[in-house]
mmCIF file of C-alpha atoms in Angstrom:
data_model
loop_
_atom_site.group_PDB
_atom_site.id
_atom_site.type_symbol
_atom_site.label_atom_id
_atom_site.label_comp_id
_atom_site.label_asym_id
_atom_site.label_seq_id
_atom_site.Cartn_x
_atom_site.Cartn_y
_atom_site.Cartn_z
ATOM 1 C CA UNK L 1 -15.504 3.428 2.007
ATOM 2 C CA UNK L 2 -12.502 1.938 3.745
ATOM 3 C CA UNK L 3 -12.714 0.656 7.303
ATOM 4 C CA UNK L 4 -10.948 2.781 9.928
ATOM 5 C CA UNK L 5 -9.937 1.718 13.424
ATOM 6 C CA UNK L 6 -9.678 3.238 16.873
ATOM 7 C CA UNK L 7 -6.315 4.805 17.792
ATOM 8 C CA UNK L 8 -3.708 2.262 18.810
ATOM 9 C CA UNK L 9 -3.284 1.454 22.503
ATOM 10 C CA UNK L 10 0.471 2.032 22.626
ATOM 11 C CA UNK L 11 0.724 1.034 26.288
ATOM 12 C CA UNK L 12 -0.836 -2.347 25.521
ATOM 13 C CA UNK L 13 1.502 -2.793 22.538
ATOM 14 C CA UNK L 14 4.517 -1.977 24.725
ATOM 15 C CA UNK L 15 3.355 -4.484 27.352
ATOM 16 C CA UNK L 16 2.936 -7.139 24.660
ATOM 17 C CA UNK L 17 6.442 -6.464 23.317
ATOM 18 C CA UNK L 18 7.838 -6.723 26.826
ATOM 19 C CA UNK L 19 6.065 -10.085 27.231
ATOM 20 C CA UNK L 20 7.457 -11.206 23.864
ATOM 21 C CA UNK L 21 11.009 -10.336 24.933
ATOM 22 C CA UNK L 22 10.573 -12.434 28.059
ATOM 23 C CA UNK L 23 9.030 -15.291 26.041
ATOM 24 C CA UNK L 24 12.041 -15.478 23.709
ATOM 25 C CA UNK L 25 14.419 -15.596 26.674
ATOM 26 C CA UNK L 26 15.562 -11.981 26.771
ATOM 27 C CA UNK L 27 15.806 -9.656 29.747
ATOM 28 C CA UNK L 28 13.638 -6.625 28.936
ATOM 29 C CA UNK L 29 15.399 -4.660 31.685
ATOM 30 C CA UNK L 30 18.881 -4.898 30.199
ATOM 31 C CA UNK L 31 20.421 -1.730 28.819
ATOM 32 C CA UNK L 32 19.808 -2.350 25.116
ATOM 33 C CA UNK L 33 16.210 -3.508 25.585
ATOM 34 C CA UNK L 34 14.819 -1.315 28.352
ATOM 35 C CA UNK L 35 13.298 1.191 25.906
ATOM 36 C CA UNK L 36 12.492 -1.355 23.191
ATOM 37 C CA UNK L 37 8.841 -1.934 24.119
ATOM 38 C CA UNK L 38 8.049 1.792 23.900
ATOM 39 C CA UNK L 39 10.071 2.154 20.691
ATOM 40 C CA UNK L 40 8.249 -0.743 19.037
ATOM 41 C CA UNK L 41 4.880 0.680 20.113
ATOM 42 C CA UNK L 42 5.725 4.042 18.537
ATOM 43 C CA UNK L 43 7.003 2.263 15.438
ATOM 44 C CA UNK L 44 3.756 0.298 15.012
ATOM 45 C CA UNK L 45 1.760 3.463 15.536
ATOM 46 C CA UNK L 46 3.626 4.998 12.595
ATOM 47 C CA UNK L 47 3.654 1.895 10.392
ATOM 48 C CA UNK L 48 -0.108 1.355 10.826
ATOM 49 C CA UNK L 49 -1.201 4.994 10.599
ATOM 50 C CA UNK L 50 -3.405 4.145 7.628
ATOM 51 C CA UNK L 51 -5.873 2.529 10.040
ATOM 52 C CA UNK L 52 -6.941 5.997 11.173
ATOM 53 C CA UNK L 53 -7.987 7.304 7.761
ATOM 54 C CA UNK L 54 -9.970 6.450 4.683
ATOM 55 C CA UNK L 55 -7.183 6.605 2.086
ATOM 56 C CA UNK L 56 -9.714 7.168 -0.703
ATOM 57 C CA UNK L 57 -10.417 10.597 0.804
ATOM 58 C CA UNK L 58 -7.158 11.793 -0.787
ATOM 59 C CA UNK L 59 -8.822 11.488 -4.194
ATOM 60 C CA UNK L 60 -11.626 13.929 -3.372
ATOM 61 C CA UNK L 61 -9.668 16.991 -4.451
ATOM 62 C CA UNK L 62 -10.110 16.955 -8.216
ATOM 63 C CA UNK L 63 -9.528 19.306 -11.108
ATOM 64 C CA UNK L 64 -11.720 19.701 -14.173
ATOM 65 C CA UNK L 65 -9.186 19.715 -16.982
ATOM 66 C CA UNK L 66 -11.231 17.975 -19.655
ATOM 67 C CA UNK L 67 -8.704 15.132 -19.911
ATOM 68 C CA UNK L 68 -10.092 11.873 -21.286
ATOM 69 C CA UNK L 69 -6.971 9.850 -21.985
ATOM 70 C CA UNK L 70 -4.492 7.859 -19.922
ATOM 71 C CA UNK L 71 -2.949 9.271 -16.761
ATOM 72 C CA UNK L 72 -0.034 7.215 -15.448
ATOM 73 C CA UNK L 73 2.024 7.538 -12.287
ATOM 74 C CA UNK L 74 4.915 5.099 -12.060
ATOM 75 C CA UNK L 75 7.324 4.021 -9.358
ATOM 76 C CA UNK L 76 5.366 5.098 -6.267
ATOM 77 C CA UNK L 77 7.418 3.667 -3.382
ATOM 78 C CA UNK L 78 5.517 1.928 -0.618
ATOM 79 C CA UNK L 79 6.097 -0.270 2.392
ATOM 80 C CA UNK L 80 3.600 -2.349 4.290
ATOM 81 C CA UNK L 81 3.426 -5.008 6.994
ATOM 82 C CA UNK L 82 2.451 -8.518 5.962
ATOM 83 C CA UNK L 83 -0.441 -9.576 8.182
ATOM 84 C CA UNK L 84 0.792 -13.179 8.237
ATOM 85 C CA UNK L 85 4.205 -12.604 9.871
ATOM 86 C CA UNK L 86 4.192 -8.890 10.802
ATOM 87 C CA UNK L 87 7.242 -8.437 8.599
ATOM 88 C CA UNK L 88 7.553 -5.700 5.965
ATOM 89 C CA UNK L 89 7.138 -5.921 2.249
ATOM 90 C CA UNK L 90 8.615 -3.058 0.273
ATOM 91 C CA UNK L 91 8.179 -2.083 -3.340
ATOM 92 C CA UNK L 92 6.656 0.204 -5.925
ATOM 93 C CA UNK L 93 3.153 0.832 -7.208
ATOM 94 C CA UNK L 94 2.222 1.893 -10.726
ATOM 95 C CA UNK L 95 -1.203 3.389 -11.426
ATOM 96 C CA UNK L 96 -2.821 4.065 -14.786
ATOM 97 C CA UNK L 97 -6.347 5.423 -15.148
ATOM 98 C CA UNK L 98 -8.643 6.941 -17.720
ATOM 99 C CA UNK L 99 -10.774 9.791 -16.344
ATOM 100 C CA UNK L 100 -14.522 9.577 -16.719
ATOM 101 C CA UNK L 101 -16.583 11.577 -19.202
ATOM 102 C CA UNK L 102 -16.350 14.569 -16.847
ATOM 103 C CA UNK L 103 -12.610 14.908 -17.550
ATOM 104 C CA UNK L 104 -11.650 15.395 -13.886
ATOM 105 C CA UNK L 105 -8.298 14.294 -12.525
ATOM 106 C CA UNK L 106 -6.790 14.328 -9.046
ATOM 107 C CA UNK L 107 -3.471 15.808 -8.035
ATOM 108 C CA UNK L 108 -0.685 13.342 -8.748
ATOM 109 C CA UNK L 109 0.564 13.516 -5.153
ATOM 110 C CA UNK L 110 -2.893 12.428 -4.006
ATOM 111 C CA UNK L 111 -2.414 9.069 -5.700
ATOM 112 C CA UNK L 112 0.831 8.596 -3.747
ATOM 113 C CA UNK L 113 -0.881 9.611 -0.483
ATOM 114 C CA UNK L 114 -3.671 7.157 -1.171
ATOM 115 C CA UNK L 115 -1.138 4.365 -1.772
ATOM 116 C CA UNK L 116 0.556 5.291 1.532
ATOM 117 C CA UNK L 117 -2.767 5.151 3.356
ATOM 118 C CA UNK L 118 -3.695 1.671 2.166
ATOM 119 C CA UNK L 119 -0.172 0.303 2.576
ATOM 120 C CA UNK L 120 0.116 1.662 6.151
ATOM 121 C CA UNK L 121 -2.072 -1.159 7.470
ATOM 122 C CA UNK L 122 -1.641 -4.863 8.033
ATOM 123 C CA UNK L 123 -1.901 -6.139 4.466
ATOM 124 C CA UNK L 124 -1.410 -8.783 1.863
ATOM 125 C CA UNK L 125 -0.198 -7.489 -1.486
ATOM 126 C CA UNK L 126 -3.131 -8.928 -3.413
ATOM 127 C CA UNK L 127 -5.734 -7.092 -1.304
ATOM 128 C CA UNK L 128 -3.657 -3.914 -1.311
ATOM 129 C CA UNK L 129 -3.643 -3.913 -5.122
ATOM 130 C CA UNK L 130 -7.428 -4.389 -5.235
ATOM 131 C CA UNK L 131 -8.064 -1.633 -2.674
ATOM 132 C CA UNK L 132 -6.002 0.877 -4.643
ATOM 133 C CA UNK L 133 -7.630 -0.023 -7.970
ATOM 134 C CA UNK L 134 -11.145 0.163 -6.539
ATOM 135 C CA UNK L 135 -10.439 3.477 -4.801
ATOM 136 C CA UNK L 136 -9.230 5.060 -8.061
ATOM 137 C CA UNK L 137 -12.111 3.596 -10.060
ATOM 138 C CA UNK L 138 -14.749 4.773 -7.584
ATOM 139 C CA UNK L 139 -13.136 7.940 -6.251
ATOM 140 C CA UNK L 140 -12.341 9.397 -9.660
ATOM 141 C CA UNK L 141 -15.323 7.867 -11.467
ATOM 142 C CA UNK L 142 -12.716 6.563 -13.894
ATOM 143 C CA UNK L 143 -13.638 4.580 -16.977
ATOM 144 C CA UNK L 144 -10.615 2.335 -16.524
ATOM 145 C CA UNK L 145 -7.879 1.587 -13.996
ATOM 146 C CA UNK L 146 -4.746 -0.553 -14.009
ATOM 147 C CA UNK L 147 -2.646 -1.017 -10.865
ATOM 148 C CA UNK L 148 0.586 -3.005 -10.815
ATOM 149 C CA UNK L 149 2.509 -3.550 -7.594
ATOM 150 C CA UNK L 150 5.941 -5.113 -7.175
ATOM 151 C CA UNK L 151 7.440 -5.880 -3.795
ATOM 152 C CA UNK L 152 10.021 -7.889 -1.924
ATOM 153 C CA UNK L 153 8.515 -9.658 1.071
ATOM 154 C CA UNK L 154 10.766 -10.034 4.107
ATOM 155 C CA UNK L 155 8.706 -13.050 5.229
ATOM 156 C CA UNK L 156 10.103 -14.787 2.140
ATOM 157 C CA UNK L 157 13.532 -13.103 2.034
ATOM 158 C CA UNK L 158 14.783 -13.448 5.616
ATOM 159 C CA UNK L 159 12.832 -16.469 6.881
ATOM 160 C CA UNK L 160 11.270 -19.618 5.472
ATOM 161 C CA UNK L 161 12.709 -20.198 2.007
ATOM 162 C CA UNK L 162 15.112 -17.238 2.427
ATOM 163 C CA UNK L 163 15.029 -16.107 -1.190
ATOM 164 C CA UNK L 164 16.536 -12.635 -0.918
ATOM 165 C CA UNK L 165 15.793 -10.396 -3.872
ATOM 166 C CA UNK L 166 12.732 -12.292 -5.052
ATOM 167 C CA UNK L 167 9.903 -10.044 -6.187
ATOM 168 C CA UNK L 168 6.138 -10.506 -6.180
ATOM 169 C CA UNK L 169 4.032 -8.735 -8.809
ATOM 170 C CA UNK L 170 0.278 -8.251 -8.567
ATOM 171 C CA UNK L 171 -2.032 -6.440 -10.948
ATOM 172 C CA UNK L 172 -5.658 -5.420 -11.057
ATOM 173 C CA UNK L 173 -7.487 -3.993 -14.063
ATOM 174 C CA UNK L 174 -10.936 -2.417 -14.036
ATOM 175 C CA UNK L 175 -13.235 -0.986 -16.705
ATOM 176 C CA UNK L 176 -11.757 -0.138 -20.100
ATOM 177 C CA UNK L 177 -8.261 -1.084 -18.998
ATOM 178 C CA UNK L 178 -9.582 -4.597 -18.535
ATOM 179 C CA UNK L 179 -11.915 -4.813 -21.552
ATOM 180 C CA UNK L 180 -10.089 -2.801 -24.246
ATOM 181 C CA UNK L 181 -6.998 -4.756 -25.374
ATOM 182 C CA UNK L 182 -5.478 -1.853 -27.338
ATOM 183 C CA UNK L 183 -5.816 0.542 -24.397
ATOM 184 C CA UNK L 184 -4.330 -2.034 -22.061
ATOM 185 C CA UNK L 185 -1.362 -2.569 -24.388
ATOM 186 C CA UNK L 186 -0.839 1.207 -24.556
ATOM 187 C CA UNK L 187 -0.890 1.447 -20.745
ATOM 188 C CA UNK L 188 1.445 -1.522 -20.315
ATOM 189 C CA UNK L 189 3.845 -0.077 -22.886
ATOM 190 C CA UNK L 190 3.895 3.301 -21.147
ATOM 191 C CA UNK L 191 4.495 1.474 -17.866
ATOM 192 C CA UNK L 192 7.519 -0.205 -19.458
ATOM 193 C CA UNK L 193 5.968 -3.684 -19.509
ATOM 194 C CA UNK L 194 6.432 -6.246 -22.250
ATOM 195 C CA UNK L 195 3.132 -6.852 -24.007
ATOM 196 C CA UNK L 196 3.852 -9.621 -26.464
#
């Protein structure tokens, strides 16, 4: 089960943003900034909404369809906040799984909601990929899971090395999608990945 947090203290966040504005030499009372602390607090409340849920819960609604072959959902958009710089990383997630012997699947939108839940937290892309793969493997009692995530990280694009347009790819495979080379090749091919 995923860790959840207490609701955000938006007043404390607003006070911290006000202090930050002062620390960087701005006047938080000037016209353009007077509402900024409250706006940022509301923004963080929205961006980190995944802290208030267990995203794996989205996978609980399942359907017994007797399906025992690959299910793939590609190009699930996501955005998250890098926990190192509090800057966004934005990209797409691709999920492939093989249902367990029971043949149950979840609604396709539930996979997207689950991705949203895990990405709406302070994250690093590597952990995010693992959390999604483990949630699908456990929540659906899948025999195999493959998750691939691609994202542009603003902490690399607009600061530091400033390499705009660079992309980071992470992948996690579990079960048969890790141990069965032919099944993995089939999944990668269907995901549009080069396999050789």
